[in-house]
XYZ file of N, CA and C in Angstrom:
483
model
N 10.668 -45.888 130.110
C 9.403 -45.650 130.654
C 9.375 -46.773 131.659
N 9.096 -47.573 131.394
C 8.956 -49.075 131.795
C 10.109 -49.819 133.209
N 10.732 -49.115 132.564
C 11.708 -49.663 133.486
C 12.085 -48.508 134.856
N 11.277 -47.544 134.546
C 11.482 -46.343 135.949
C 10.066 -46.987 136.380
N 9.063 -47.724 136.115
C 8.090 -47.852 136.933
C 8.254 -49.274 137.758
N 9.011 -49.376 136.913
C 9.406 -51.504 137.431
C 10.488 -50.828 138.981
N 11.575 -49.958 138.639
C 11.879 -49.539 139.711
C 11.459 -48.855 140.745
N 10.490 -47.918 140.772
C 9.446 -47.899 141.621
C 8.569 -49.133 142.838
N 8.241 -49.439 141.595
C 7.397 -50.698 142.437
C 8.284 -51.712 143.034
N 9.595 -51.853 142.692
C 10.475 -52.805 143.010
C 10.851 -51.787 145.361
N 11.255 -50.525 144.409
C 11.548 -49.822 145.725
C 9.340 -50.135 146.797
N 9.169 -49.662 145.726
C 7.916 -49.656 146.406
C 7.961 -50.931 148.383
N 8.569 -52.153 146.968
C 7.971 -53.072 147.615
C 9.400 -53.672 148.485
N 9.718 -53.119 148.130
C 11.388 -53.507 149.325
C 11.329 -52.465 150.834
N 10.510 -51.923 150.376
C 10.456 -50.662 151.824
C 9.341 -51.060 152.057
N 8.213 -51.541 152.188
C 7.556 -51.948 152.791
C 7.273 -53.363 153.595
N 8.598 -54.234 152.614
C 9.455 -55.746 153.667
C 9.657 -55.035 154.780
N 10.861 -53.674 154.311
C 12.035 -53.838 155.251
C 11.145 -53.114 156.365
N 9.588 -52.357 156.368
C 8.703 -51.731 157.179
C 8.393 -52.656 158.065
N 8.612 -53.633 158.170
C 7.728 -54.601 158.790
C 8.296 -54.872 160.208
N 7.011 -54.487 160.743
C 7.314 -55.071 162.994
C 7.493 -56.404 162.500
N 8.802 -56.258 163.700
C 9.294 -57.194 164.524
C 8.959 -57.498 165.398
N 8.531 -59.363 165.598
C 8.204 -59.543 166.545
C 9.025 -60.467 167.240
N 8.459 -60.989 168.869
C 9.152 -61.529 169.399
C 10.371 -62.601 169.827
N 10.298 -62.373 168.599
C 11.675 -64.099 168.521
C 13.039 -63.139 167.816
N 12.340 -62.222 167.611
C 13.730 -61.340 167.029
C 14.427 -60.832 168.850
N 13.562 -60.178 169.221
C 14.162 -59.755 170.950
C 14.689 -60.927 170.966
N 13.808 -62.240 170.826
C 14.629 -62.798 172.430
C 15.566 -63.355 171.763
N 16.154 -63.368 170.474
C 17.536 -64.168 169.953
C 18.070 -62.545 169.912
N 18.068 -61.806 170.051
C 18.778 -60.665 170.717
C 19.919 -60.872 172.090
N 19.053 -60.924 172.395
C 18.897 -60.848 174.260
C 18.711 -62.058 175.796
N 19.267 -63.490 174.285
C 18.817 -64.676 175.081
C 20.064 -64.728 175.702
N 21.167 -64.431 175.095
C 22.729 -64.252 175.906
C 22.676 -63.650 177.542
N 22.510 -63.177 177.065
C 22.470 -62.039 177.961
C 20.915 -62.436 179.879
N 20.342 -63.017 179.202
C 19.563 -63.725 180.558
C 20.111 -64.775 181.164
N 19.398 -65.093 182.071
C 19.415 -66.261 183.681
C 19.728 -67.287 182.812
N 17.791 -67.331 182.123
C 17.075 -68.172 182.271
C 16.895 -68.286 180.508
N 16.838 -69.218 179.814
C 15.685 -68.872 178.126
C 15.434 -69.600 177.994
N 13.813 -70.089 177.615
C 13.624 -71.185 176.883
C 12.890 -70.554 175.831
N 13.038 -72.044 174.636
C 11.953 -71.678 173.427
C 10.956 -72.947 173.487
N 9.672 -72.893 174.035
C 9.193 -74.090 174.371
C 8.267 -74.426 172.954
N 7.969 -75.215 172.487
C 6.887 -75.377 171.801
C 5.447 -76.178 172.791
N 3.838 -74.840 171.388
C 3.146 -75.452 172.821
C 2.838 -76.459 173.280
N 2.813 -78.203 172.108
C 2.010 -79.007 172.397
C 3.100 -79.717 173.661
N 4.003 -78.952 173.877
C 5.335 -79.588 174.802
C 4.648 -78.860 176.671
N 4.704 -77.589 176.364
C 3.940 -76.507 176.920
C 2.227 -76.771 177.621
N 1.672 -77.251 177.075
C 0.771 -77.322 177.278
C 0.435 -78.787 178.192
N 0.658 -79.719 177.727
C 0.806 -81.454 178.661
C 0.721 -80.913 180.356
N 1.393 -79.898 180.752
C 1.496 -79.139 182.224
C 0.083 -78.582 182.125
N -0.699 -78.468 181.921
C -1.928 -77.587 181.960
C -2.715 -78.046 182.503
N -3.395 -78.235 183.805
C -4.707 -78.684 183.897
C -5.505 -78.814 184.187
N -6.683 -79.627 183.603
C -8.071 -79.588 182.593
C -8.805 -78.638 183.102
N -8.706 -77.840 184.453
C -9.467 -76.925 184.875
C -8.801 -75.702 183.937
N -7.711 -75.674 184.097
C -7.579 -74.764 183.234
C -7.740 -74.386 181.661
N -7.552 -75.942 180.901
C -8.032 -75.648 179.805
C -9.390 -75.247 179.206
N -10.253 -75.381 180.363
C -11.707 -74.752 179.826
C -12.075 -73.649 179.795
N -11.043 -72.301 180.398
C -11.568 -71.435 180.221
C -10.307 -70.702 179.605
N -9.300 -71.523 179.061
C -8.417 -71.179 178.021
C -8.166 -71.831 176.646
N -8.959 -73.332 177.137
C -8.599 -73.597 175.350
C -8.810 -73.168 173.669
N -8.917 -72.058 173.249
C -9.194 -71.921 172.277
C -8.070 -71.775 172.481
N -7.725 -70.256 173.641
C -5.775 -69.827 173.806
C -4.701 -71.130 173.539
N -5.044 -72.057 173.710
C -4.716 -73.228 174.004
C -4.192 -73.641 172.185
N -4.823 -73.742 172.456
C -5.397 -74.700 170.607
C -4.799 -73.330 169.759
N -4.786 -72.031 169.888
C -4.062 -71.409 168.396
C -2.507 -70.913 169.342
N -2.693 -71.365 170.333
C -0.811 -71.008 170.286
C -0.431 -71.721 170.157
N 1.359 -71.273 168.871
C 2.427 -72.014 168.747
C 3.629 -72.636 169.346
N 3.708 -71.169 169.954
C 5.133 -71.211 170.923
C 4.971 -70.216 172.135
N 5.845 -70.713 173.350
C 6.351 -69.430 174.347
C 7.690 -69.748 173.927
N 7.857 -68.419 173.981
C 9.747 -67.624 174.940
C 9.763 -67.437 176.093
N 10.466 -68.464 177.016
C 10.390 -67.360 178.559
C 12.392 -66.706 178.959
N 11.651 -65.981 178.584
C 13.455 -65.608 179.932
C 13.470 -64.512 180.559
N 14.761 -65.014 181.278
C 14.335 -64.523 183.112
C 15.592 -63.803 182.995
N 15.785 -62.763 183.849
C 16.658 -61.580 183.814
C 17.165 -61.062 185.560
N 18.582 -61.116 185.706
C 18.565 -60.620 187.472
C 19.482 -59.560 187.085
N 20.402 -60.058 186.553
C 21.760 -58.495 186.791
C 20.975 -57.665 185.832
N 21.666 -58.038 184.672
C 20.666 -56.478 184.003
C 19.656 -56.352 183.648
N 18.454 -56.313 184.494
C 16.985 -56.150 184.820
C 17.129 -54.419 183.930
N 17.678 -53.840 184.625
C 17.509 -52.478 184.191
C 17.214 -52.142 182.319
N 18.671 -52.227 182.273
C 18.971 -52.162 180.603
C 18.037 -52.798 180.083
N 17.837 -54.619 180.206
C 17.026 -55.049 179.352
C 15.917 -54.597 179.340
N 15.147 -53.843 180.698
C 13.852 -52.880 180.395
C 13.893 -52.181 179.274
N 14.528 -51.227 179.101
C 14.698 -50.310 178.627
C 14.572 -50.870 176.893
N 15.493 -52.271 176.870
C 15.731 -52.052 175.809
C 14.407 -52.731 174.948
N 13.753 -53.723 175.523
C 12.411 -53.736 175.753
C 11.415 -53.045 175.257
N 11.251 -51.691 175.873
C 10.739 -50.866 176.017
C 10.766 -50.376 174.703
N 12.106 -49.753 174.860
C 12.357 -49.654 172.532
C 11.389 -50.529 172.196
N 11.736 -51.810 172.190
C 11.240 -52.601 171.003
C 9.975 -52.903 171.133
N 8.914 -52.447 172.063
C 7.473 -52.325 172.173
C 7.410 -50.790 171.354
N 8.279 -50.112 171.922
C 7.547 -48.779 170.807
C 7.633 -48.901 169.572
N 9.294 -49.125 168.859
C 9.552 -48.947 167.919
C 8.525 -50.202 166.884
N 8.149 -51.313 167.662
C 7.437 -52.313 166.512
C 5.765 -52.265 166.779
N 5.225 -50.885 167.758
C 3.598 -50.858 167.763
C 3.092 -51.606 168.347
N 4.220 -51.929 169.236
C 3.074 -53.121 170.475
C 1.789 -52.894 171.354
N 0.810 -53.071 171.141
C -0.125 -52.122 172.230
C -0.653 -52.825 173.585
N -0.929 -51.855 174.250
C -0.513 -52.774 175.954
C -2.498 -53.150 175.930
N -2.327 -54.840 176.585
C -3.688 -54.815 176.695
C -3.979 -54.373 178.154
N -3.657 -54.543 179.093
C -3.076 -54.490 180.990
C -1.811 -54.073 181.253
N -2.396 -53.442 182.057
C -1.179 -53.262 183.650
C -1.812 -53.443 184.543
N -0.974 -53.822 185.563
C -1.453 -54.462 186.744
C -0.015 -54.392 187.345
N -0.528 -53.009 188.438
C 0.636 -52.998 189.369
C 0.204 -52.943 190.869
N 1.010 -53.579 191.687
C 0.843 -54.678 192.642
C 2.448 -54.615 193.932
N 2.176 -53.043 194.712
C 3.447 -52.308 195.026
C 4.787 -52.034 194.980
N 5.703 -52.864 193.912
C 6.330 -52.413 193.694
C 6.626 -53.501 192.352
N 5.775 -54.513 192.143
C 6.085 -56.033 191.326
C 4.915 -54.872 190.188
N 4.891 -55.223 188.853
C 4.602 -54.309 187.904
C 4.180 -55.730 186.776
N 2.637 -56.167 186.142
C 3.229 -56.506 184.944
C 1.954 -55.946 183.983
N 2.305 -56.140 182.146
C 2.423 -55.096 181.637
C 1.563 -56.760 180.358
N 0.677 -56.631 180.037
C 0.640 -57.589 178.663
C -0.129 -56.929 177.508
N 1.089 -57.228 176.631
C 1.312 -56.322 175.523
C 0.603 -57.304 173.901
N 0.177 -56.778 173.425
C 0.059 -57.992 172.059
C 0.376 -56.909 170.455
N 1.003 -57.928 169.597
C 1.293 -57.585 168.031
C 0.027 -57.526 167.741
N -1.051 -56.890 166.518
C -1.672 -57.120 165.701
C -1.307 -57.691 164.055
N -2.109 -58.702 163.218
C -2.253 -58.570 161.930
C -3.120 -58.878 161.526
N -3.725 -58.013 160.901
C -5.178 -58.611 160.193
C -6.146 -58.926 160.789
N -6.656 -58.205 161.719
C -7.772 -58.382 163.091
C -7.470 -59.989 164.111
N -6.270 -59.948 163.593
C -5.385 -61.559 164.168
C -4.647 -61.141 165.225
N -4.467 -61.582 166.483
C -4.024 -60.744 167.573
C -2.675 -61.940 167.080
N -1.454 -61.637 166.924
C -0.295 -62.808 166.454
C 0.436 -62.834 167.652
N 0.726 -62.569 168.657
C 1.634 -62.673 169.649
C 1.224 -61.723 170.784
N 1.538 -62.278 172.286
C 1.097 -61.474 173.315
C 2.679 -61.970 173.925
N 2.998 -60.912 175.008
C 4.088 -60.742 175.087
C 3.657 -59.970 176.872
N 4.252 -60.911 177.316
C 4.099 -60.703 179.258
C 4.829 -60.121 179.660
N 4.847 -59.015 180.057
C 6.276 -58.430 181.043
C 6.465 -58.031 183.205
N 7.435 -58.827 183.532
C 7.346 -58.745 184.575
C 8.013 -58.527 185.295
N 8.295 -57.177 186.396
C 9.632 -56.895 186.636
C 9.017 -56.297 187.911
N 9.812 -56.467 188.849
C 9.873 -54.773 190.354
C 10.981 -54.325 190.697
N 11.296 -53.862 191.723
C 12.097 -52.708 191.811
C 13.794 -53.747 192.173
N 13.072 -55.243 192.143
C 14.824 -55.686 192.734
C 15.841 -56.170 191.875
N 15.563 -55.893 190.505
C 16.693 -56.348 189.373
C 16.084 -57.511 189.698
N 14.725 -58.310 188.418
C 14.119 -58.687 188.167
C 13.017 -58.441 186.967
N 13.915 -59.715 186.554
C 12.712 -59.496 185.449
C 11.865 -60.547 184.791
N 11.212 -60.153 184.509
C 10.721 -61.572 183.289
C 9.646 -61.882 182.057
N 10.139 -62.300 181.093
C 9.327 -62.211 179.899
C 9.224 -63.113 179.199
N 8.059 -63.710 178.863
C 6.737 -64.260 178.111
C 6.602 -64.177 176.659
N 6.570 -64.652 176.154
C 6.042 -64.601 174.126
C 6.217 -65.559 174.107
N 4.386 -65.158 173.098
C 3.080 -66.499 172.855
C 3.484 -66.118 171.601
N 3.629 -67.117 171.435
C 2.809 -67.033 169.128
C 1.699 -67.260 169.572
N 0.547 -66.622 168.527
C -0.854 -67.068 168.410
C -1.167 -66.498 167.839
N -2.650 -67.063 167.320
C -3.144 -66.788 165.773
C -4.828 -66.604 166.530
N -5.211 -65.726 167.243
C -5.913 -65.004 168.026
C -7.289 -63.817 167.230
N -8.318 -64.160 167.433
C -9.696 -62.963 166.642
C -9.415 -62.665 168.551
N -9.816 -60.809 168.087
C -9.787 -60.171 169.499
C -11.613 -60.755 170.519
N -12.874 -60.840 169.596
C -12.881 -61.887 170.262
C -13.211 -62.437 170.527
N -12.448 -63.590 170.244
C -12.124 -64.887 171.125
C -10.598 -64.403 172.832
N -10.519 -63.287 171.884
C -9.452 -63.256 173.288
C -10.546 -62.513 174.294
N -10.976 -61.644 174.309
C -12.481 -61.074 175.110
C -13.240 -62.165 176.079
N -13.296 -63.277 174.851
C -14.642 -64.610 175.964
C -13.785 -65.281 176.649
N -12.917 -64.948 175.848
C -11.397 -66.183 177.625
C -11.287 -64.968 178.501
N -11.378 -63.954 178.373
C -11.035 -63.237 179.177
C -12.307 -62.558 180.799
N -13.071 -62.637 179.849
C -15.044 -62.215 180.319
C -15.170 -64.071 181.475
N -14.490 -65.384 180.571
C -15.019 -66.675 181.199
C -14.157 -66.753 181.779
N -12.725 -66.135 183.074
C -11.954 -66.068 183.186
C -12.129 -66.053 184.711
N -12.277 -64.447 184.575
C -12.883 -63.483 185.434
C -14.107 -63.684 186.322
N -14.710 -64.493 185.414
C -16.547 -64.532 185.674
C -16.128 -66.183 186.695
N -15.659 -66.937 186.410
C -15.104 -68.502 186.835
C -14.718 -67.276 188.176
N -13.403 -66.246 188.351
C -13.137 -66.500 189.360
C -13.874 -65.843 190.129
N -14.707 -64.988 190.346
C -15.708 -64.588 190.906
C -16.184 -65.426 191.423
N -16.962 -66.051 191.264
C -18.223 -67.236 191.056
C -17.250 -68.460 192.160
N -15.680 -68.082 191.960
C -15.394 -69.393 193.159
C -14.927 -68.170 194.342
N -14.825 -67.380 194.204
C -14.087 -66.681 195.573
C -15.313 -66.788 196.315
N -16.453 -66.481 196.194
C -18.048 -66.595 196.672
C -17.914 -67.211 197.687
């Protein structure tokens, strides 16, 4: 009886381990050879190029970002876009925002775990066979993200007046 319980418990643990969602790193690793440009940049290096003005609005985000992965596709954009859409559905990425401007489309996805936003993925593409994917590993709460977006839109509206 004890063996049966241990066997079922082991199977349950293995099933939950293998059923976990994959992060953008997995997609990046499997598609970086198809990209025209693929960069994996640590946050401390990337944050050096962000102006002090932007640091005010995105300070919490920059402090809690760990890694940036950038991929640029030109020739095989449509097949990569389909693969990314499958990846997003399979891994239950949630859409934060979608923006359409003529032929250009920007979609921001996020992956949440235990009330923390663990990853933000930006998908930018148009109908001219160009696709840019940006994956950002983070550890934000939804309140921190909301405050950052609010501060950003507030400062933009003040600047436009």
